[in-house]
Amino acid sequence: MNATASPIASGSIAAGEHGIPLGEATRVWARIAALSFGGPAGQIAVMHRILVEEKRWIGEERFLHALNYCMLLPGPEAQQLAIYIGWLLHKTKGGLIAGALFVLPGFLAILALSYLYVLLGHVPLIEGLFFGLKAAVLAVVVQAVVRVGSRALKNNVMRGIAAAAFVAIFFLDAPFPLIILAAGVAGYIGGRSGAAQFKGGGGHGPSASNVIHDRDTALGEMLPAHAQPNLRWSLKICSILLALWLGPVLALFLVLGPDDIFTRIASFFSQMAVVTFGGAYAVLAYVAQEAVGTFGWLQPGEMLDGLGMAETTPGPLIMVTQFVGFLAAFRDAGPLSPLAAATCGAILTTWVTFVPCFLWIFAGAPFIERLRGNKALSSALTAITAAVVGVILNLALWFAIHTLFRRVQQLPTALGTIDVPLLASINIPASLLSTAALVAVFRFKAGVLPVLGSCAALGAAYVVLG
């Protein structure tokens, strides 16, 4: 069936009657994965262009409804959207293929870069590349603060929530999950009360121009038969995915003990998979807070290097967690060789980070009609998004302090500690390169990849030439 052929527009349709072969869909998902640069907004735009505009497999209404559901979930919404649409088209197998392919290119790329990092990190050329990437990453994170803030902070209540979140995480060392929970509860209560300040809006969705309606697509307006709510199927698939996710965590705990590095990696990133609302940059603040400050798995500058890898490779930005697990295991290898342990750490981190994404989609997708128009849930998401602005601002400030200054000290306060740079230790080359990246992003509207590439090249030239 041609992508533009007349769709089935009424009644339930059996799986496969839309005429889209699984093999063709697999090739399309591989293509989307290879082009998924630029964070969630860019990744969602690629999916929309290919699946809605080019292939016309699904329509605008269904795409946005699925996206809104994915934005309510913890984890990377772009990958979850791929799982959802893959499932919608080709049942469980389609969702597994779409979700796995979305992650695979980035996993392989970051694994290769991680090997180079630990083996050749002190070679001037490699050192210079990552020096330049750090400066560019700072500009990208600042851009994220502005972009998300302009969309989320529409009134003084939302600005107040963002300010409270920033104060809580920067000055009070409040845990990220607690901040998200508090914001969600406040938004839910505000939505139930009918307060206009909590009404939702925004998101990563595509433009409303040139709308392609569901009735004009291969899938049509009706749900496939397999997409109807089925409690038996949901319980079965959820049981399998829970076993695949938490089974290895429990096995590591029982065999290696709670203090082993692999047990700690599995436990921490499993917890992260449950609380990672608000997008990749909010999650990075949480990971940086714990992996650097609490566990001591890596240094602040190394966290920036990892984000630079994730920004320059396809796939979700949350793939930076793979680099964190890689370094943690590399430095605490036990009886294994450092590289073998690091590889296992990277695989384990990726597994417990992304398996839950399949669980959330397969568990909830057949029942999302119950969420349509739920004002209280929409208000909770709106408040969480506002809190995320404050969390990302904390991340930007944290990155700036550790990028632009060579020495940073922790200043104790009555309620926690704050990082304070020593002004005399300012890093002039890093400051100049970061300023140039900020000018390129905000003044000349340069894309993320050109800015990252240019800064990496300039950083390499600076270090190599002395």
Short mmCIF file of C-alpha atoms in Angstrom, two decimals:
data_model
loop_
_atom_site.label_atom_id
_atom_site.label_comp_id
_atom_site.label_asym_id
_atom_site.label_seq_id
_atom_site.Cartn_x
_atom_site.Cartn_y
_atom_site.Cartn_z
CA MET A 1 0.00 0.00 0.00
CA ASN A 2 1.34 3.42 -0.90
CA ALA A 3 1.75 5.89 1.97
CA THR A 4 -0.80 8.20 0.39
CA ALA A 5 -3.37 5.52 -0.35
CA SER A 6 -6.87 5.86 1.05
CA PRO A 7 -6.81 5.04 4.76
CA ILE A 8 -9.30 3.14 6.80
CA ALA A 9 -11.19 5.84 8.62
CA SER A 10 -13.86 4.10 10.65
CA GLY A 11 -14.09 1.20 13.07
CA SER A 12 -11.21 -0.75 14.55
CA ILE A 13 -8.66 -2.12 12.11
CA ALA A 14 -6.69 -5.31 12.48
CA ALA A 15 -2.93 -5.12 12.83
CA GLY A 16 -1.29 -5.00 9.43
CA GLU A 17 -4.35 -3.71 7.56
CA HIS A 18 -2.78 -0.28 7.29
CA GLY A 19 -0.46 -1.84 4.72
CA ILE A 20 2.85 -0.74 6.27
CA PRO A 21 5.29 -3.72 6.26
CA LEU A 22 7.31 -4.22 9.44
CA GLY A 23 10.50 -4.37 7.37
CA GLU A 24 9.85 -0.95 5.87
CA ALA A 25 9.01 0.46 9.29
CA THR A 26 12.26 -0.95 10.68
CA ARG A 27 14.25 0.83 7.97
CA VAL A 28 12.42 4.07 8.71
CA TRP A 29 13.09 3.78 12.45
CA ALA A 30 16.78 3.18 11.71
CA ARG A 31 16.79 6.32 9.56
CA ILE A 32 15.11 8.36 12.28
CA ALA A 33 17.64 7.09 14.84
CA ALA A 34 20.58 8.09 12.63
CA LEU A 35 19.15 11.62 12.24
CA SER A 36 18.16 12.16 15.89
CA PHE A 37 20.52 14.98 16.85
CA GLY A 38 19.79 18.19 18.70
CA GLY A 39 17.92 17.12 21.82
CA PRO A 40 14.24 16.22 22.22
CA ALA A 41 12.91 19.13 20.17
CA GLY A 42 15.05 18.20 17.18
CA GLN A 43 14.34 14.48 17.56
CA ILE A 44 10.58 15.00 17.74
CA ALA A 45 10.75 17.29 14.73
CA VAL A 46 12.56 14.57 12.74
CA MET A 47 9.90 12.01 13.67
CA HIS A 48 7.12 14.40 12.74
CA ARG A 49 8.68 15.26 9.38
CA ILE A 50 9.21 11.62 8.40
CA LEU A 51 6.20 9.85 9.94
CA VAL A 52 3.52 12.54 9.51
CA GLU A 53 4.59 14.74 6.62
CA GLU A 54 6.63 12.42 4.43
CA LYS A 55 5.22 8.93 5.02
CA ARG A 56 1.75 9.98 6.22
CA TRP A 57 1.54 6.91 8.41
CA ILE A 58 -0.17 8.79 11.26
CA GLY A 59 -1.83 12.20 11.52
CA GLU A 60 -1.19 15.36 13.48
CA GLU A 61 -3.86 14.71 16.11
CA ARG A 62 -2.61 11.23 16.96
CA PHE A 63 1.05 12.37 16.96
CA LEU A 64 0.39 15.23 19.40
CA HIS A 65 -1.86 13.12 21.63
CA ALA A 66 0.90 10.50 21.91
CA LEU A 67 3.48 13.23 22.57
CA ASN A 68 1.38 14.77 25.35
CA TYR A 69 1.16 11.36 27.03
CA CYS A 70 4.92 10.82 26.74
CA MET A 71 5.58 14.22 28.31
CA LEU A 72 3.71 13.07 31.42
CA LEU A 73 6.15 10.19 31.88
CA PRO A 74 9.62 9.98 33.42
CA GLY A 75 12.38 9.44 30.91
CA PRO A 76 13.23 10.72 27.41
CA GLU A 77 9.96 11.65 25.72
CA ALA A 78 11.37 11.37 22.19
CA GLN A 79 12.34 7.72 22.63
CA GLN A 80 9.04 6.98 24.33
CA LEU A 81 7.19 8.61 21.44
CA ALA A 82 9.06 6.29 19.05
CA ILE A 83 8.07 3.26 21.17
CA TYR A 84 4.45 4.43 21.25
CA ILE A 85 4.13 4.94 17.49
CA GLY A 86 6.03 1.73 16.76
CA TRP A 87 3.61 -0.14 19.02
CA LEU A 88 0.63 1.59 17.45
CA LEU A 89 1.70 0.46 13.97
CA HIS A 90 3.05 -3.05 14.64
CA LYS A 91 2.08 -4.08 18.16
CA THR A 92 4.67 -5.06 20.78
CA LYS A 93 7.30 -6.05 18.23
CA GLY A 94 7.03 -2.67 16.52
CA GLY A 95 7.45 -0.80 19.80
CA LEU A 96 10.50 -2.84 20.78
CA ILE A 97 12.15 -2.27 17.39
CA ALA A 98 11.45 1.47 17.34
CA GLY A 99 12.65 2.04 20.91
CA ALA A 100 15.78 -0.09 20.62
CA LEU A 101 16.86 1.44 17.30
CA PHE A 102 16.36 4.93 18.71
CA VAL A 103 18.99 4.24 21.38
CA LEU A 104 21.44 1.98 19.53
CA PRO A 105 23.42 4.51 17.39
CA GLY A 106 24.01 6.81 20.35
CA PHE A 107 25.02 3.92 22.61
CA LEU A 108 27.63 2.67 20.15
CA ALA A 109 28.96 6.18 19.44
CA ILE A 110 29.30 7.15 23.10
CA LEU A 111 30.89 3.78 23.93
CA ALA A 112 33.55 4.39 21.26
CA LEU A 113 34.12 7.95 22.48
CA SER A 114 34.38 6.68 26.07
CA TYR A 115 37.17 4.28 25.05
CA LEU A 116 39.01 7.16 23.37
CA TYR A 117 38.47 9.30 26.46
CA VAL A 118 40.07 6.92 28.95
CA LEU A 119 42.80 5.68 26.60
CA LEU A 120 43.78 8.92 24.86
CA GLY A 121 42.30 11.59 27.09
CA HIS A 122 45.70 13.10 27.90
CA VAL A 123 46.77 13.31 24.26
CA PRO A 124 46.80 17.05 23.46
CA LEU A 125 44.47 16.73 20.47
CA ILE A 126 41.81 14.79 22.42
CA GLU A 127 42.24 17.00 25.47
CA GLY A 128 41.75 20.08 23.30
CA LEU A 129 38.62 18.69 21.65
CA PHE A 130 36.95 18.16 25.01
CA PHE A 131 38.19 21.54 26.27
CA GLY A 132 36.34 23.16 23.39
CA LEU A 133 33.25 21.02 23.87
CA LYS A 134 32.91 22.14 27.49
CA ALA A 135 32.72 25.78 26.42
CA ALA A 136 30.08 24.99 23.81
CA VAL A 137 28.03 22.83 26.19
CA LEU A 138 27.74 25.77 28.57
CA ALA A 139 26.15 27.84 25.78
CA VAL A 140 23.80 24.99 24.88
CA VAL A 141 22.59 24.62 28.47
CA VAL A 142 22.03 28.38 28.79
CA GLN A 143 20.03 28.20 25.56
CA ALA A 144 17.94 25.42 27.11
CA VAL A 145 17.18 27.63 30.13
CA VAL A 146 15.96 30.42 27.85
CA ARG A 147 14.01 28.12 25.51
CA VAL A 148 12.20 26.18 28.23
CA GLY A 149 11.73 29.28 30.36
CA SER A 150 10.12 31.29 27.57
CA ARG A 151 7.62 28.48 27.07
CA ALA A 152 6.92 27.57 30.69
CA LEU A 153 7.08 30.79 32.72
CA LYS A 154 3.94 32.51 31.46
CA ASN A 155 2.90 34.12 34.76
CA ASN A 156 4.21 35.01 38.20
CA VAL A 157 3.06 31.75 39.78
CA MET A 158 5.16 29.74 37.34
CA ARG A 159 8.10 32.11 37.83
CA GLY A 160 7.74 31.65 41.59
CA ILE A 161 7.81 27.86 41.24
CA ALA A 162 10.96 28.10 39.08
CA ALA A 163 12.64 30.42 41.60
CA ALA A 164 11.73 28.14 44.49
CA ALA A 165 13.14 25.13 42.64
CA PHE A 166 16.41 26.97 41.97
CA VAL A 167 16.78 28.03 45.60
CA ALA A 168 15.96 24.53 46.81
CA ILE A 169 18.54 22.76 44.67
CA PHE A 170 21.33 25.38 44.63
CA PHE A 171 21.25 26.70 48.19
CA LEU A 172 19.54 23.91 50.13
CA ASP A 173 20.87 20.80 48.32
CA ALA A 174 17.29 19.55 48.04
CA PRO A 175 16.98 16.23 46.17
CA PHE A 176 15.73 16.54 42.60
CA PRO A 177 12.90 13.97 43.06
CA LEU A 178 11.54 15.94 46.03
CA ILE A 179 11.50 19.17 43.99
CA ILE A 180 9.61 17.48 41.15
CA LEU A 181 7.16 15.85 43.55
CA ALA A 182 6.44 19.14 45.32
CA ALA A 183 5.91 20.96 42.03
CA GLY A 184 3.64 18.21 40.72
CA VAL A 185 1.49 18.26 43.88
CA ALA A 186 1.24 22.06 43.76
CA GLY A 187 0.24 21.93 40.09
CA TYR A 188 -2.32 19.18 40.67
CA ILE A 189 -3.94 21.14 43.51
CA GLY A 190 -3.86 24.31 41.43
CA GLY A 191 -5.47 22.50 38.50
CA ARG A 192 -8.19 21.01 40.69
CA SER A 193 -8.94 24.47 42.07
CA GLY A 194 -9.40 25.85 38.57
CA ALA A 195 -6.68 28.51 38.90
CA ALA A 196 -5.92 29.97 35.47
CA GLN A 197 -2.19 30.25 36.25
CA PHE A 198 -1.81 26.46 36.11
CA LYS A 199 -3.31 25.93 32.69
CA GLY A 200 -0.87 24.06 30.46
CA GLY A 201 0.60 24.79 27.08
CA GLY A 202 3.81 24.58 25.13
CA GLY A 203 5.91 21.53 24.66
CA HIS A 204 8.14 20.24 21.91
CA GLY A 205 5.31 19.81 19.44
CA PRO A 206 5.50 20.80 15.80
CA SER A 207 3.94 23.83 14.21
CA ALA A 208 0.21 23.83 13.62
CA SER A 209 0.58 24.90 9.99
CA ASN A 210 -0.14 22.46 7.15
CA VAL A 211 -1.95 20.05 9.43
CA ILE A 212 -2.22 16.46 8.16
CA HIS A 213 -5.33 14.94 9.69
CA ASP A 214 -5.60 11.36 10.90
CA ARG A 215 -8.26 10.60 8.30
CA ASP A 216 -5.76 11.34 5.52
CA THR A 217 -3.12 8.87 6.72
CA ALA A 218 -2.45 5.16 6.42
CA LEU A 219 -3.60 4.37 9.95
CA GLY A 220 -6.78 6.41 9.65
CA GLU A 221 -8.82 7.80 12.52
CA MET A 222 -9.55 4.57 14.39
CA LEU A 223 -7.27 2.61 16.68
CA PRO A 224 -5.94 -0.77 15.54
CA ALA A 225 -7.60 -3.67 17.31
CA HIS A 226 -4.46 -4.40 19.37
CA ALA A 227 -4.47 -0.82 20.71
CA GLN A 228 -7.76 -1.25 22.52
CA PRO A 229 -7.38 -1.54 26.32
CA ASN A 230 -6.55 -5.13 27.28
CA LEU A 231 -5.83 -5.68 30.96
CA ARG A 232 -4.53 -9.22 30.44
CA TRP A 233 -1.99 -8.12 27.83
CA SER A 234 -0.94 -5.14 29.96
CA LEU A 235 -0.34 -7.28 33.06
CA LYS A 236 1.62 -9.84 31.04
CA ILE A 237 3.91 -7.37 29.28
CA CYS A 238 4.41 -5.33 32.46
CA SER A 239 5.44 -8.44 34.39
CA ILE A 240 8.00 -9.35 31.74
CA LEU A 241 9.44 -5.84 31.57
CA LEU A 242 9.57 -5.49 35.35
CA ALA A 243 11.51 -8.75 35.53
CA LEU A 244 13.91 -7.60 32.79
CA TRP A 245 14.43 -4.26 34.55
CA LEU A 246 14.60 -5.16 38.23
CA GLY A 247 15.75 -8.77 37.93
CA PRO A 248 19.39 -7.82 37.19
CA VAL A 249 19.31 -5.22 39.99
CA LEU A 250 18.15 -7.81 42.52
CA ALA A 251 20.63 -10.40 41.23
CA LEU A 252 23.55 -7.98 41.59
CA PHE A 253 22.41 -7.08 45.10
CA LEU A 254 22.21 -10.72 46.17
CA VAL A 255 25.42 -11.92 44.45
CA LEU A 256 27.76 -8.94 44.81
CA GLY A 257 26.28 -7.10 47.77
CA PRO A 258 24.96 -3.55 48.15
CA ASP A 259 28.39 -1.88 48.13
CA ASP A 260 29.65 -3.30 44.83
CA ILE A 261 30.02 -0.71 42.06
CA PHE A 262 27.68 -2.57 39.69
CA THR A 263 24.97 -2.84 42.35
CA ARG A 264 25.26 0.87 43.08
CA ILE A 265 25.12 1.75 39.38
CA ALA A 266 22.06 -0.45 38.84
CA SER A 267 20.28 0.90 41.93
CA PHE A 268 21.01 4.57 41.28
CA PHE A 269 20.04 4.63 37.61
CA SER A 270 16.95 2.52 38.31
CA GLN A 271 15.85 5.16 40.80
CA MET A 272 16.65 7.86 38.26
CA ALA A 273 14.43 6.15 35.68
CA VAL A 274 11.44 6.69 37.97
CA VAL A 275 11.98 10.39 38.74
CA THR A 276 13.40 11.79 35.50
CA PHE A 277 10.55 14.17 34.71
CA GLY A 278 11.26 17.39 32.89
CA GLY A 279 13.69 16.47 30.13
CA ALA A 280 17.34 15.64 29.81
CA TYR A 281 18.82 18.84 31.23
CA ALA A 282 16.81 18.54 34.45
CA VAL A 283 17.95 14.93 34.77
CA LEU A 284 21.57 15.96 34.24
CA ALA A 285 21.34 18.28 37.23
CA TYR A 286 20.23 15.32 39.34
CA VAL A 287 22.90 13.01 37.93
CA ALA A 288 25.60 15.63 38.41
CA GLN A 289 24.45 16.25 41.96
CA GLU A 290 24.65 12.57 42.86
CA ALA A 291 27.39 11.12 40.61
CA VAL A 292 29.82 13.98 41.28
CA GLY A 293 28.85 15.20 44.72
CA THR A 294 27.57 12.08 46.48
CA PHE A 295 29.27 9.07 44.87
CA GLY A 296 32.43 10.76 43.56
CA TRP A 297 32.32 8.69 40.37
CA LEU A 298 33.66 11.52 38.21
CA GLN A 299 34.76 15.15 38.33
CA PRO A 300 32.64 18.17 37.30
CA GLY A 301 34.71 18.70 34.15
CA GLU A 302 34.22 15.07 33.17
CA MET A 303 30.46 15.49 33.48
CA LEU A 304 30.75 18.31 30.95
CA ASP A 305 32.80 16.07 28.67
CA GLY A 306 30.08 13.43 28.82
CA LEU A 307 27.39 15.93 27.92
CA GLY A 308 29.53 17.06 25.00
CA MET A 309 29.57 13.46 23.76
CA ALA A 310 25.79 13.18 24.09
CA GLU A 311 25.23 16.48 22.28
CA THR A 312 27.34 15.44 19.29
CA THR A 313 25.92 11.92 18.83
CA PRO A 314 22.44 10.77 17.76
CA GLY A 315 19.90 9.64 20.30
CA PRO A 316 18.58 10.95 23.64
CA LEU A 317 20.78 13.35 25.61
CA ILE A 318 20.20 11.15 28.64
CA MET A 319 22.72 8.79 27.02
CA VAL A 320 25.28 10.80 28.99
CA THR A 321 24.40 8.49 31.88
CA GLN A 322 26.14 5.72 29.95
CA PHE A 323 29.40 7.70 30.18
CA VAL A 324 28.87 8.14 33.93
CA GLY A 325 28.42 4.38 34.41
CA PHE A 326 31.42 3.72 32.18
CA LEU A 327 33.77 5.91 34.26
CA ALA A 328 32.38 4.69 37.59
CA ALA A 329 33.11 1.06 36.73
CA PHE A 330 36.43 1.91 35.05
CA ARG A 331 37.70 3.38 38.32
CA ASP A 332 36.38 0.59 40.54
CA ALA A 333 36.90 -2.47 38.35
CA GLY A 334 37.46 -5.04 41.09
CA PRO A 335 38.62 -8.39 39.62
CA LEU A 336 37.86 -7.29 36.04
CA SER A 337 40.15 -5.30 33.78
CA PRO A 338 39.22 -1.57 33.81
CA LEU A 339 37.98 -1.62 30.21
CA ALA A 340 35.92 -4.78 30.71
CA ALA A 341 34.37 -3.35 33.87
CA ALA A 342 33.71 -0.02 32.14
CA THR A 343 31.99 -1.75 29.23
CA CYS A 344 29.79 -3.70 31.64
CA GLY A 345 29.04 -0.49 33.51
CA ALA A 346 27.98 1.26 30.30
CA ILE A 347 25.73 -1.62 29.25
CA LEU A 348 24.18 -1.92 32.71
CA THR A 349 23.50 1.81 32.93
CA THR A 350 21.86 1.87 29.50
CA TRP A 351 19.76 -1.19 30.33
CA VAL A 352 18.26 0.11 33.60
CA THR A 353 17.79 3.59 32.11
CA PHE A 354 15.83 2.59 29.00
CA VAL A 355 14.00 -0.67 29.81
CA PRO A 356 11.59 1.29 32.05
CA CYS A 357 10.67 3.47 29.05
CA PHE A 358 9.16 0.42 27.35
CA LEU A 359 7.31 -0.39 30.57
CA TRP A 360 5.71 3.05 30.85
CA ILE A 361 4.50 2.97 27.25
CA PHE A 362 3.25 -0.60 27.08
CA ALA A 363 1.54 -0.25 30.47
CA GLY A 364 -0.24 3.00 29.74
CA ALA A 365 -0.62 3.49 26.01
CA PRO A 366 -3.85 1.48 25.64
CA PHE A 367 -5.45 3.56 28.39
CA ILE A 368 -4.35 7.07 27.41
CA GLU A 369 -7.85 8.08 26.38
CA ARG A 370 -8.57 8.36 30.07
CA LEU A 371 -5.92 11.08 30.29
CA ARG A 372 -7.33 13.15 27.43
CA GLY A 373 -8.50 16.48 28.76
CA ASN A 374 -7.56 15.76 32.38
CA LYS A 375 -6.97 19.30 33.61
CA ALA A 376 -5.43 18.36 36.95
CA LEU A 377 -2.76 16.15 35.34
CA SER A 378 -2.06 18.82 32.74
CA SER A 379 -1.63 21.39 35.51
CA ALA A 380 0.76 19.10 37.38
CA LEU A 381 2.89 18.81 34.23
CA THR A 382 2.81 22.59 33.80
CA ALA A 383 4.10 23.14 37.34
CA ILE A 384 6.78 20.46 36.92
CA THR A 385 7.96 22.15 33.72
CA ALA A 386 8.25 25.46 35.58
CA ALA A 387 10.28 23.79 38.35
CA VAL A 388 12.50 22.25 35.69
CA VAL A 389 13.48 25.76 34.55
CA GLY A 390 14.92 26.43 37.99
CA VAL A 391 16.70 23.08 37.99
CA ILE A 392 18.23 23.71 34.55
CA LEU A 393 19.31 27.19 35.68
CA ASN A 394 21.14 25.51 38.56
CA LEU A 395 22.79 23.17 36.05
CA ALA A 396 23.86 26.11 33.87
CA LEU A 397 25.36 27.93 36.85
CA TRP A 398 27.10 24.75 38.02
CA PHE A 399 28.56 24.20 34.56
CA ALA A 400 29.65 27.84 34.33
CA ILE A 401 31.46 27.76 37.67
CA HIS A 402 33.35 24.58 36.77
CA THR A 403 34.09 25.62 33.19
CA LEU A 404 35.18 29.23 33.63
CA PHE A 405 37.23 28.83 36.81
CA ARG A 406 40.12 26.51 37.56
CA ARG A 407 39.47 26.31 41.30
CA VAL A 408 36.14 25.95 43.11
CA GLN A 409 35.54 25.57 46.82
CA GLN A 410 32.47 24.44 48.73
CA LEU A 411 31.11 27.06 51.14
CA PRO A 412 29.08 25.59 54.02
CA THR A 413 25.83 27.32 54.94
CA ALA A 414 23.26 26.74 57.67
CA LEU A 415 21.21 24.51 55.37
CA GLY A 416 23.76 22.99 52.96
CA THR A 417 26.77 23.89 50.84
CA ILE A 418 27.22 25.97 47.72
CA ASP A 419 30.01 25.95 45.14
CA VAL A 420 31.94 29.22 45.07
CA PRO A 421 34.63 29.90 42.46
CA LEU A 422 37.93 31.54 43.31
CA LEU A 423 37.80 34.64 41.12
CA ALA A 424 41.58 34.75 40.72
CA SER A 425 41.46 31.32 39.07
CA ILE A 426 39.36 32.41 36.10
CA ASN A 427 40.17 30.44 32.94
CA ILE A 428 40.59 33.14 30.27
CA PRO A 429 40.66 30.85 27.19
CA ALA A 430 37.57 28.96 28.37
CA SER A 431 35.79 32.25 29.10
CA LEU A 432 36.56 33.61 25.64
CA LEU A 433 35.45 30.42 23.93
CA SER A 434 32.23 30.23 25.98
CA THR A 435 31.47 33.86 25.17
CA ALA A 436 31.97 33.18 21.47
CA ALA A 437 29.64 30.17 21.70
CA LEU A 438 26.97 32.24 23.47
CA VAL A 439 27.21 34.95 20.80
CA ALA A 440 26.93 32.34 18.05
CA VAL A 441 23.86 30.74 19.66
CA PHE A 442 21.93 33.86 20.67
CA ARG A 443 23.09 36.54 18.23
CA PHE A 444 23.55 34.53 15.05
CA LYS A 445 21.11 31.67 15.85
CA ALA A 446 23.75 29.06 15.02
CA GLY A 447 22.77 25.40 15.32
CA VAL A 448 23.97 23.15 18.12
CA LEU A 449 26.17 20.90 15.97
CA PRO A 450 28.03 23.76 14.19
CA VAL A 451 28.71 25.45 17.53
CA LEU A 452 29.93 22.21 19.12
CA GLY A 453 32.12 21.40 16.11
CA SER A 454 33.63 24.88 15.90
CA CYS A 455 34.39 25.07 19.61
CA ALA A 456 35.93 21.60 19.58
CA ALA A 457 38.18 22.57 16.66
CA LEU A 458 39.22 25.85 18.33
CA GLY A 459 39.86 24.04 21.62
CA ALA A 460 42.03 21.46 19.88
CA ALA A 461 43.99 24.17 18.07
CA TYR A 462 44.53 26.07 21.31
CA VAL A 463 45.84 23.05 23.25
CA VAL A 464 47.94 21.59 20.41
CA LEU A 465 49.54 24.95 19.61
CA GLY A 466 50.24 25.56 23.27
#
